[in-house]
Amino acid sequence: MDNQLIWLPPTDPKFPVEVNSASDILPFAKALTTKQKDNIKVAFENGAYDMVGEFVWKKTMIRLKNILEQLGMDFIGEMLGREDINRFSVADKVLTDYNAILLAEELNIINSTSAMNLRHASEMMSHYFSDKAEGELNSIKCLNLVQDCIKAVLTESEISIATDFQNFRQKLLKEIILENDPALNNLVNSSIFFIRTSLVVLLNAIKSDKPSAERDKALQNINLLVPLVWEKMREEERFMLGNAYRDVSSAGDNQSSAGLKNLLTKVSGFDYVPENLRSNTFIFQALQLQDAHFEFNNFYKEPILTKNLASLGTIIPAPALAACLRAYILVAIGNRYGISNGAYHIAIDELEKISEERWRYFFDKVFFKDKILLSEISSGDRRTQGFLELFQKEYIPIFDDFQRPFSKLFTSIRENRPANIADFCKDVIRFNKL
Amino acid sequence: MQSETLKSVSLKDHSLDSIKTFIYEQNFQAKQILGGLTDVLEEIVAYKEEGETLFPKILITNNIDEIKKIVANEFSFEIAEVNFSGDEFKRILKKCAPLAVNGWVIYFEVRAKTISYGLISAEVNEFNLSFDKQILSINSEQIQAAQTKNFFSDKEIDSSNKLSETTFIYIKNTGNRTLLLKGLNNALELRFSLKSVVNNDENFNKLLESLLINIEEGVNKDNFKHFFEKTFSNAFMNGHGNLIGIYDESKNGKLNDQIGKLFSAGIVLKEKIGFFSIIKEYNILHSEEGHSTLKIRCLYGLKSFACVLQGMINFDGISIFDKEGSLLGYNFFIKSSQQDDSIGGARSRAFNSMEKSKMFEAGYFKSQDGNDKFFKL
């Protein structure tokens, strides 16, 4: 196996330093037709910024989702932890803009600067097109949006991630990885999302009805890889493994069941074998709420979805705890424009029911590896303040016995320093290579 | 009058030492459970309830939560907790034995001063790895791996009453008045019979191989094998004796045409039952969204067919399959050859006739007392 197991994100193409009009940037949009570029230019000149923004954003997102679709929707479903997405799903219908950007960044289809810009653009679009917006998109915001979209996604007429990904998949499934393989070292030290990608590819092969020789290779490779990355794996990846063990036993697959049981023995991972199917329902509802939070008209959608999640039961099953707490915290801290008043109190009620032991588990095992929450809290705006208030109002306990560097979070909370909280979260994202 | 000497030979005396040693080897305290365990062993070797023979399987452990972690797809419920008082094992068995069917296993969780008991299973469909299969493959390394602190419990874990170091003894009646005790560290077989019997699955496994000989390797075949394992094992439990034959119509002509020739009588199904196609259909649907109703229908269909298959196998006469494991017919009676001078009951003679006829690809015979035989052409 050669060194080049994982692929690198694209670098930004050379753009003009000063962009004053659409004409400065449109020539770089090779993914748009000449007619489309001309229409954008005309609409811009006529001040139809809403129309320009909406069109360019839509083109960008469709293109991004089509690129992701090349990887196989069942793979995408696994990466997002969504059992309702399978190979027959249509990317544009089932992927939210937020998830598409998240995945594209994780899979190095776009770099992290582009991802950040697209997330801002997504929030802006959701806000300006919602009923809560006061005012319209102006020329500066529109120009920034067009620039960010072109830079991130629309420069190339063809982006083919599929070849790189297929090579990656082939190597994991067709070859047996050796312990001293430099490519293995590369993978072990890569970001959590490449590790997750590898796990998804291997587990899909193990759970499939492929010939036993192929499944055997996948089992050998996963038995080598997982103990090396177990400490790095988040709770979601560990539960993915436990779920797979349950699934292959359910399917009566002796070989895969024995192989995964062997692996769980090595990493003492039996806690991650789910007890029953209830957790799936909780996770599904939590992800629905999370998706809605990042989408258009979220303030109106959140109340009913939060209520649905809360009504599933007072005790959140262990495998669903991370997803549910993330969803409730996102609702409670809102987005850069505000919070959903109808959903806020329901979320707070649920957070107050969580025991101190479960909060301790959450901060010990989940929070500092949760890119979504950390990104939101690192914003430095009302979201960071909202997070701080959750502790000040004693909805979440403050822990004084966490070790450095994570104790810094709680120190900043005690000292009422939102800026420090935001900086700390940024550092954690960098430190954990999230 | 001459005084007579009476020699008393007790099975208990011969086996008690082995049982005690076995208990120690599993890290249980013999003093605590020996009495209860021997009560249970004595009962289940030939357990009858209201005239019906039952085969309850039993798990004795000191920590049911750790066992549950390792067993995939388990579900269970606790019935009660009682104080250790002497004959509670026997009483619990009496309360639970009729419930321990269709994959349910009675568990006893032995604590410092009490026993809690309930039922546990892992039967989620007709071909998944059953609780029985999984518990028989658990080893001490896995138990150690499962003993991590559980952050996740929805309820308070009362560990004050629990004993340290998870261990277990799993007991099942394997037929021929033989009990298998599988522990954390090793296994013990207890035979309550004076016959010399070889009790293993060799012939049964050969039957399964023959039934599946034309099926392609893969998950579908694994599922199919488990399906037959479960269905046949359940059928054999009622202990009347069984005859199974594998017949190749492409080689020996239609089965129907053999009535009056090879067979004096038999019921040929107008349409053979293709269990494999149902399993295959389920596995295809399993990977497709939007077909959950069909998936469920498939599973329930398979369950229903499993029930009727058990009934047919337990009918008098021979049940006949083809080389793809499809059922062609049942209740067949083979004409015995005039040179047949074998001894044994009717089933045994029929089995010999099957072999001599050279018209069967393979044949399997399970006797009432649990012995079995197999032949392959």
PDB file of C-alpha atoms in Angstrom, chain B residues 62-230:
ATOM      1  CA  ASN B  62     -23.071 -13.720  39.155  1.00  0.00           C
ATOM      2  CA  ASN B  63     -23.513 -10.738  36.847  1.00  0.00           C
ATOM      3  CA  ILE B  64     -26.233 -10.823  34.213  1.00  0.00           C
ATOM      4  CA  ASP B  65     -25.497  -7.247  33.074  1.00  0.00           C
ATOM      5  CA  GLU B  66     -21.999  -8.161  31.916  1.00  0.00           C
ATOM      6  CA  ILE B  67     -23.299 -11.193  30.030  1.00  0.00           C
ATOM      7  CA  LYS B  68     -25.916  -9.017  28.340  1.00  0.00           C
ATOM      8  CA  LYS B  69     -23.201  -6.702  27.062  1.00  0.00           C
ATOM      9  CA  ILE B  70     -21.470  -9.443  25.118  1.00  0.00           C
ATOM     10  CA  VAL B  71     -24.574 -11.079  23.696  1.00  0.00           C
ATOM     11  CA  ALA B  72     -25.768  -9.203  20.625  1.00  0.00           C
ATOM     12  CA  ASN B  73     -29.495  -8.555  20.190  1.00  0.00           C
ATOM     13  CA  GLU B  74     -30.311  -9.745  23.692  1.00  0.00           C
ATOM     14  CA  PHE B  75     -33.513  -8.865  25.422  1.00  0.00           C
ATOM     15  CA  SER B  76     -34.527  -9.975  28.845  1.00  0.00           C
ATOM     16  CA  PHE B  77     -36.727  -9.363  31.833  1.00  0.00           C
ATOM     17  CA  GLU B  78     -36.287  -9.956  35.516  1.00  0.00           C
ATOM     18  CA  ILE B  79     -39.060 -11.840  37.254  1.00  0.00           C
ATOM     19  CA  ALA B  80     -38.137 -11.550  40.935  1.00  0.00           C
ATOM     20  CA  GLU B  81     -35.403 -11.545  43.538  1.00  0.00           C
ATOM     21  CA  VAL B  82     -35.492 -14.082  46.366  1.00  0.00           C
ATOM     22  CA  ASN B  83     -33.367 -14.857  49.384  1.00  0.00           C
ATOM     23  CA  PHE B  84     -31.016 -17.785  49.345  1.00  0.00           C
ATOM     24  CA  SER B  85     -32.821 -20.368  51.392  1.00  0.00           C
ATOM     25  CA  GLY B  86     -32.153 -23.905  50.120  1.00  0.00           C
ATOM     26  CA  ASP B  87     -34.468 -25.113  47.400  1.00  0.00           C
ATOM     27  CA  GLU B  88     -35.015 -21.857  45.555  1.00  0.00           C
ATOM     28  CA  PHE B  89     -33.270 -23.146  42.394  1.00  0.00           C
ATOM     29  CA  LYS B  90     -35.796 -25.929  42.068  1.00  0.00           C
ATOM     30  CA  ARG B  91     -38.720 -23.623  42.769  1.00  0.00           C
ATOM     31  CA  ILE B  92     -37.532 -21.070  40.250  1.00  0.00           C
ATOM     32  CA  LEU B  93     -37.115 -23.797  37.650  1.00  0.00           C
ATOM     33  CA  LYS B  94     -40.682 -24.955  38.233  1.00  0.00           C
ATOM     34  CA  LYS B  95     -41.962 -21.397  37.775  1.00  0.00           C
ATOM     35  CA  CYS B  96     -39.990 -20.748  34.604  1.00  0.00           C
ATOM     36  CA  ALA B  97     -39.490 -24.018  32.724  1.00  0.00           C
ATOM     37  CA  PRO B  98     -42.673 -23.784  30.615  1.00  0.00           C
ATOM     38  CA  LEU B  99     -41.579 -20.295  29.543  1.00  0.00           C
ATOM     39  CA  ALA B 100     -38.132 -21.387  28.409  1.00  0.00           C
ATOM     40  CA  VAL B 101     -39.130 -22.243  24.849  1.00  0.00           C
ATOM     41  CA  ASN B 102     -38.540 -20.578  21.469  1.00  0.00           C
ATOM     42  CA  GLY B 103     -35.084 -19.414  22.387  1.00  0.00           C
ATOM     43  CA  TRP B 104     -35.804 -18.112  25.913  1.00  0.00           C
ATOM     44  CA  VAL B 105     -33.283 -19.133  28.559  1.00  0.00           C
ATOM     45  CA  ILE B 106     -33.834 -19.006  32.317  1.00  0.00           C
ATOM     46  CA  TYR B 107     -31.184 -16.999  34.114  1.00  0.00           C
ATOM     47  CA  PHE B 108     -30.252 -17.088  37.781  1.00  0.00           C
ATOM     48  CA  GLU B 109     -28.163 -14.188  38.992  1.00  0.00           C
ATOM     49  CA  VAL B 110     -26.449 -15.386  42.144  1.00  0.00           C
ATOM     50  CA  ARG B 111     -25.647 -12.556  44.538  1.00  0.00           C
ATOM     51  CA  ALA B 112     -24.214 -12.480  48.031  1.00  0.00           C
ATOM     52  CA  LYS B 113     -27.472 -13.177  49.830  1.00  0.00           C
ATOM     53  CA  THR B 114     -30.108 -13.301  47.137  1.00  0.00           C
ATOM     54  CA  ILE B 115     -30.868 -14.736  43.732  1.00  0.00           C
ATOM     55  CA  SER B 116     -32.582 -12.760  41.068  1.00  0.00           C
ATOM     56  CA  TYR B 117     -34.060 -14.639  38.137  1.00  0.00           C
ATOM     57  CA  GLY B 118     -35.704 -14.000  34.838  1.00  0.00           C
ATOM     58  CA  LEU B 119     -35.626 -14.886  31.183  1.00  0.00           C
ATOM     59  CA  ILE B 120     -33.215 -13.875  28.458  1.00  0.00           C
ATOM     60  CA  SER B 121     -33.205 -14.404  24.706  1.00  0.00           C
ATOM     61  CA  ALA B 122     -31.582 -13.192  21.511  1.00  0.00           C
ATOM     62  CA  GLU B 123     -34.061 -14.540  18.971  1.00  0.00           C
ATOM     63  CA  VAL B 124     -34.745 -11.690  16.604  1.00  0.00           C
ATOM     64  CA  ASN B 125     -35.390 -13.748  13.470  1.00  0.00           C
ATOM     65  CA  GLU B 126     -35.203 -17.294  12.125  1.00  0.00           C
ATOM     66  CA  PHE B 127     -31.535 -17.223  11.315  1.00  0.00           C
ATOM     67  CA  ASN B 128     -29.713 -14.877  13.654  1.00  0.00           C
ATOM     68  CA  LEU B 129     -27.109 -16.096  16.106  1.00  0.00           C
ATOM     69  CA  SER B 130     -29.215 -17.381  18.978  1.00  0.00           C
ATOM     70  CA  PHE B 131     -28.471 -16.818  22.655  1.00  0.00           C
ATOM     71  CA  ASP B 132     -27.503 -20.478  22.892  1.00  0.00           C
ATOM     72  CA  LYS B 133     -24.952 -20.195  20.099  1.00  0.00           C
ATOM     73  CA  GLN B 134     -23.498 -16.992  21.465  1.00  0.00           C
ATOM     74  CA  ILE B 135     -23.176 -18.090  25.079  1.00  0.00           C
ATOM     75  CA  LEU B 136     -21.430 -21.281  24.001  1.00  0.00           C
ATOM     76  CA  SER B 137     -18.715 -19.212  22.343  1.00  0.00           C
ATOM     77  CA  ILE B 138     -18.049 -16.713  25.160  1.00  0.00           C
ATOM     78  CA  ASN B 139     -14.620 -16.968  26.728  1.00  0.00           C
ATOM     79  CA  SER B 140     -12.914 -15.394  29.733  1.00  0.00           C
ATOM     80  CA  GLU B 141     -11.086 -12.815  27.606  1.00  0.00           C
ATOM     81  CA  GLN B 142     -14.411 -11.422  26.399  1.00  0.00           C
ATOM     82  CA  ILE B 143     -15.794 -11.337  29.932  1.00  0.00           C
ATOM     83  CA  GLN B 144     -12.777  -9.372  31.083  1.00  0.00           C
ATOM     84  CA  ALA B 145     -13.191  -6.962  28.195  1.00  0.00           C
ATOM     85  CA  ALA B 146     -16.841  -6.437  29.080  1.00  0.00           C
ATOM     86  CA  GLN B 147     -15.996  -5.527  32.660  1.00  0.00           C
ATOM     87  CA  THR B 148     -15.561  -1.814  32.109  1.00  0.00           C
ATOM     88  CA  LYS B 149     -17.294   0.853  34.087  1.00  0.00           C
ATOM     89  CA  ASN B 150     -20.650   1.514  32.615  1.00  0.00           C
ATOM     90  CA  PHE B 151     -21.318   5.235  32.302  1.00  0.00           C
ATOM     91  CA  PHE B 152     -24.458   4.601  30.466  1.00  0.00           C
ATOM     92  CA  SER B 153     -26.884   2.952  32.764  1.00  0.00           C
ATOM     93  CA  ASP B 154     -30.340   4.396  32.733  1.00  0.00           C
ATOM     94  CA  LYS B 155     -30.822   3.135  36.229  1.00  0.00           C
ATOM     95  CA  GLU B 156     -28.685   3.069  39.314  1.00  0.00           C
ATOM     96  CA  ILE B 157     -26.528  -0.032  39.325  1.00  0.00           C
ATOM     97  CA  ASP B 158     -26.634  -1.620  42.724  1.00  0.00           C
ATOM     98  CA  SER B 159     -23.236  -3.207  42.814  1.00  0.00           C
ATOM     99  CA  SER B 160     -23.163  -3.663  46.601  1.00  0.00           C
ATOM    100  CA  ASN B 161     -24.895  -7.003  46.404  1.00  0.00           C
ATOM    101  CA  LYS B 162     -22.966  -8.310  43.400  1.00  0.00           C
ATOM    102  CA  LEU B 163     -20.038 -10.690  43.573  1.00  0.00           C
ATOM    103  CA  SER B 164     -16.800  -9.787  41.885  1.00  0.00           C
ATOM    104  CA  GLU B 165     -15.386 -11.255  38.649  1.00  0.00           C
ATOM    105  CA  THR B 166     -18.164 -12.177  36.266  1.00  0.00           C
ATOM    106  CA  THR B 167     -18.572 -15.872  35.608  1.00  0.00           C
ATOM    107  CA  PHE B 168     -21.286 -18.218  34.438  1.00  0.00           C
ATOM    108  CA  ILE B 169     -22.433 -21.802  33.964  1.00  0.00           C
ATOM    109  CA  TYR B 170     -24.756 -22.548  31.064  1.00  0.00           C
ATOM    110  CA  ILE B 171     -26.706 -25.803  31.162  1.00  0.00           C
ATOM    111  CA  LYS B 172     -28.543 -27.517  28.364  1.00  0.00           C
ATOM    112  CA  ASN B 173     -29.970 -30.950  27.705  1.00  0.00           C
ATOM    113  CA  THR B 174     -28.329 -32.239  24.533  1.00  0.00           C
ATOM    114  CA  GLY B 175     -30.400 -35.423  24.326  1.00  0.00           C
ATOM    115  CA  ASN B 176     -29.667 -39.040  25.237  1.00  0.00           C
ATOM    116  CA  ARG B 177     -30.011 -38.082  28.914  1.00  0.00           C
ATOM    117  CA  THR B 178     -26.899 -35.960  28.584  1.00  0.00           C
ATOM    118  CA  LEU B 179     -26.363 -32.506  29.990  1.00  0.00           C
ATOM    119  CA  LEU B 180     -23.790 -30.032  28.764  1.00  0.00           C
ATOM    120  CA  LEU B 181     -22.434 -27.569  31.313  1.00  0.00           C
ATOM    121  CA  LYS B 182     -20.500 -24.785  29.656  1.00  0.00           C
ATOM    122  CA  GLY B 183     -18.586 -22.509  31.983  1.00  0.00           C
ATOM    123  CA  LEU B 184     -16.392 -19.502  31.633  1.00  0.00           C
ATOM    124  CA  ASN B 185     -13.249 -21.585  31.534  1.00  0.00           C
ATOM    125  CA  ASN B 186     -14.246 -25.049  30.355  1.00  0.00           C
ATOM    126  CA  ALA B 187     -17.116 -27.460  29.813  1.00  0.00           C
ATOM    127  CA  LEU B 188     -18.439 -30.601  31.441  1.00  0.00           C
ATOM    128  CA  GLU B 189     -20.685 -33.271  30.001  1.00  0.00           C
ATOM    129  CA  LEU B 190     -22.835 -35.296  32.392  1.00  0.00           C
ATOM    130  CA  ARG B 191     -24.387 -38.521  31.123  1.00  0.00           C
ATOM    131  CA  PHE B 192     -27.271 -39.942  33.054  1.00  0.00           C
ATOM    132  CA  SER B 193     -27.331 -43.070  30.921  1.00  0.00           C
ATOM    133  CA  LEU B 194     -25.779 -46.508  31.052  1.00  0.00           C
ATOM    134  CA  LYS B 195     -25.592 -46.719  27.263  1.00  0.00           C
ATOM    135  CA  SER B 196     -22.415 -45.727  25.542  1.00  0.00           C
ATOM    136  CA  VAL B 197     -23.505 -42.947  23.344  1.00  0.00           C
ATOM    137  CA  VAL B 198     -21.577 -40.573  21.181  1.00  0.00           C
ATOM    138  CA  ASN B 199     -23.397 -37.336  21.483  1.00  0.00           C
ATOM    139  CA  ASN B 200     -22.173 -34.919  18.940  1.00  0.00           C
ATOM    140  CA  ASP B 201     -23.425 -32.927  16.012  1.00  0.00           C
ATOM    141  CA  GLU B 202     -21.340 -34.668  13.386  1.00  0.00           C
ATOM    142  CA  ASN B 203     -24.186 -36.421  11.575  1.00  0.00           C
ATOM    143  CA  PHE B 204     -26.448 -33.419  11.875  1.00  0.00           C
ATOM    144  CA  ASN B 205     -23.787 -31.184  10.374  1.00  0.00           C
ATOM    145  CA  LYS B 206     -23.353 -33.591   7.501  1.00  0.00           C
ATOM    146  CA  LEU B 207     -27.089 -33.418   6.878  1.00  0.00           C
ATOM    147  CA  LEU B 208     -26.922 -29.617   6.786  1.00  0.00           C
ATOM    148  CA  GLU B 209     -23.992 -29.696   4.394  1.00  0.00           C
ATOM    149  CA  SER B 210     -25.871 -32.004   2.073  1.00  0.00           C
ATOM    150  CA  LEU B 211     -28.998 -29.872   2.173  1.00  0.00           C
ATOM    151  CA  LEU B 212     -27.019 -26.791   1.237  1.00  0.00           C
ATOM    152  CA  ILE B 213     -24.619 -28.381  -1.209  1.00  0.00           C
ATOM    153  CA  ASN B 214     -25.908 -26.476  -4.218  1.00  0.00           C
ATOM    154  CA  ILE B 215     -26.147 -23.138  -2.456  1.00  0.00           C
ATOM    155  CA  GLU B 216     -23.483 -20.534  -3.170  1.00  0.00           C
ATOM    156  CA  GLU B 217     -21.208 -19.502  -0.304  1.00  0.00           C
ATOM    157  CA  GLY B 218     -22.062 -16.210   1.324  1.00  0.00           C
ATOM    158  CA  VAL B 219     -24.271 -14.609   3.930  1.00  0.00           C
ATOM    159  CA  ASN B 220     -27.404 -16.122   2.387  1.00  0.00           C
ATOM    160  CA  LYS B 221     -25.981 -19.595   2.889  1.00  0.00           C
ATOM    161  CA  ASP B 222     -25.002 -18.815   6.490  1.00  0.00           C
ATOM    162  CA  ASN B 223     -28.541 -17.605   7.159  1.00  0.00           C
ATOM    163  CA  PHE B 224     -29.971 -20.703   5.569  1.00  0.00           C
ATOM    164  CA  LYS B 225     -27.767 -22.969   7.657  1.00  0.00           C
ATOM    165  CA  HIS B 226     -28.828 -21.243  10.877  1.00  0.00           C
ATOM    166  CA  PHE B 227     -32.447 -21.433   9.797  1.00  0.00           C
ATOM    167  CA  PHE B 228     -32.247 -25.193   9.371  1.00  0.00           C
ATOM    168  CA  GLU B 229     -30.194 -25.616  12.540  1.00  0.00           C
ATOM    169  CA  LYS B 230     -32.818 -23.845  14.607  1.00  0.00           C
TER     170      LYS B 230
END
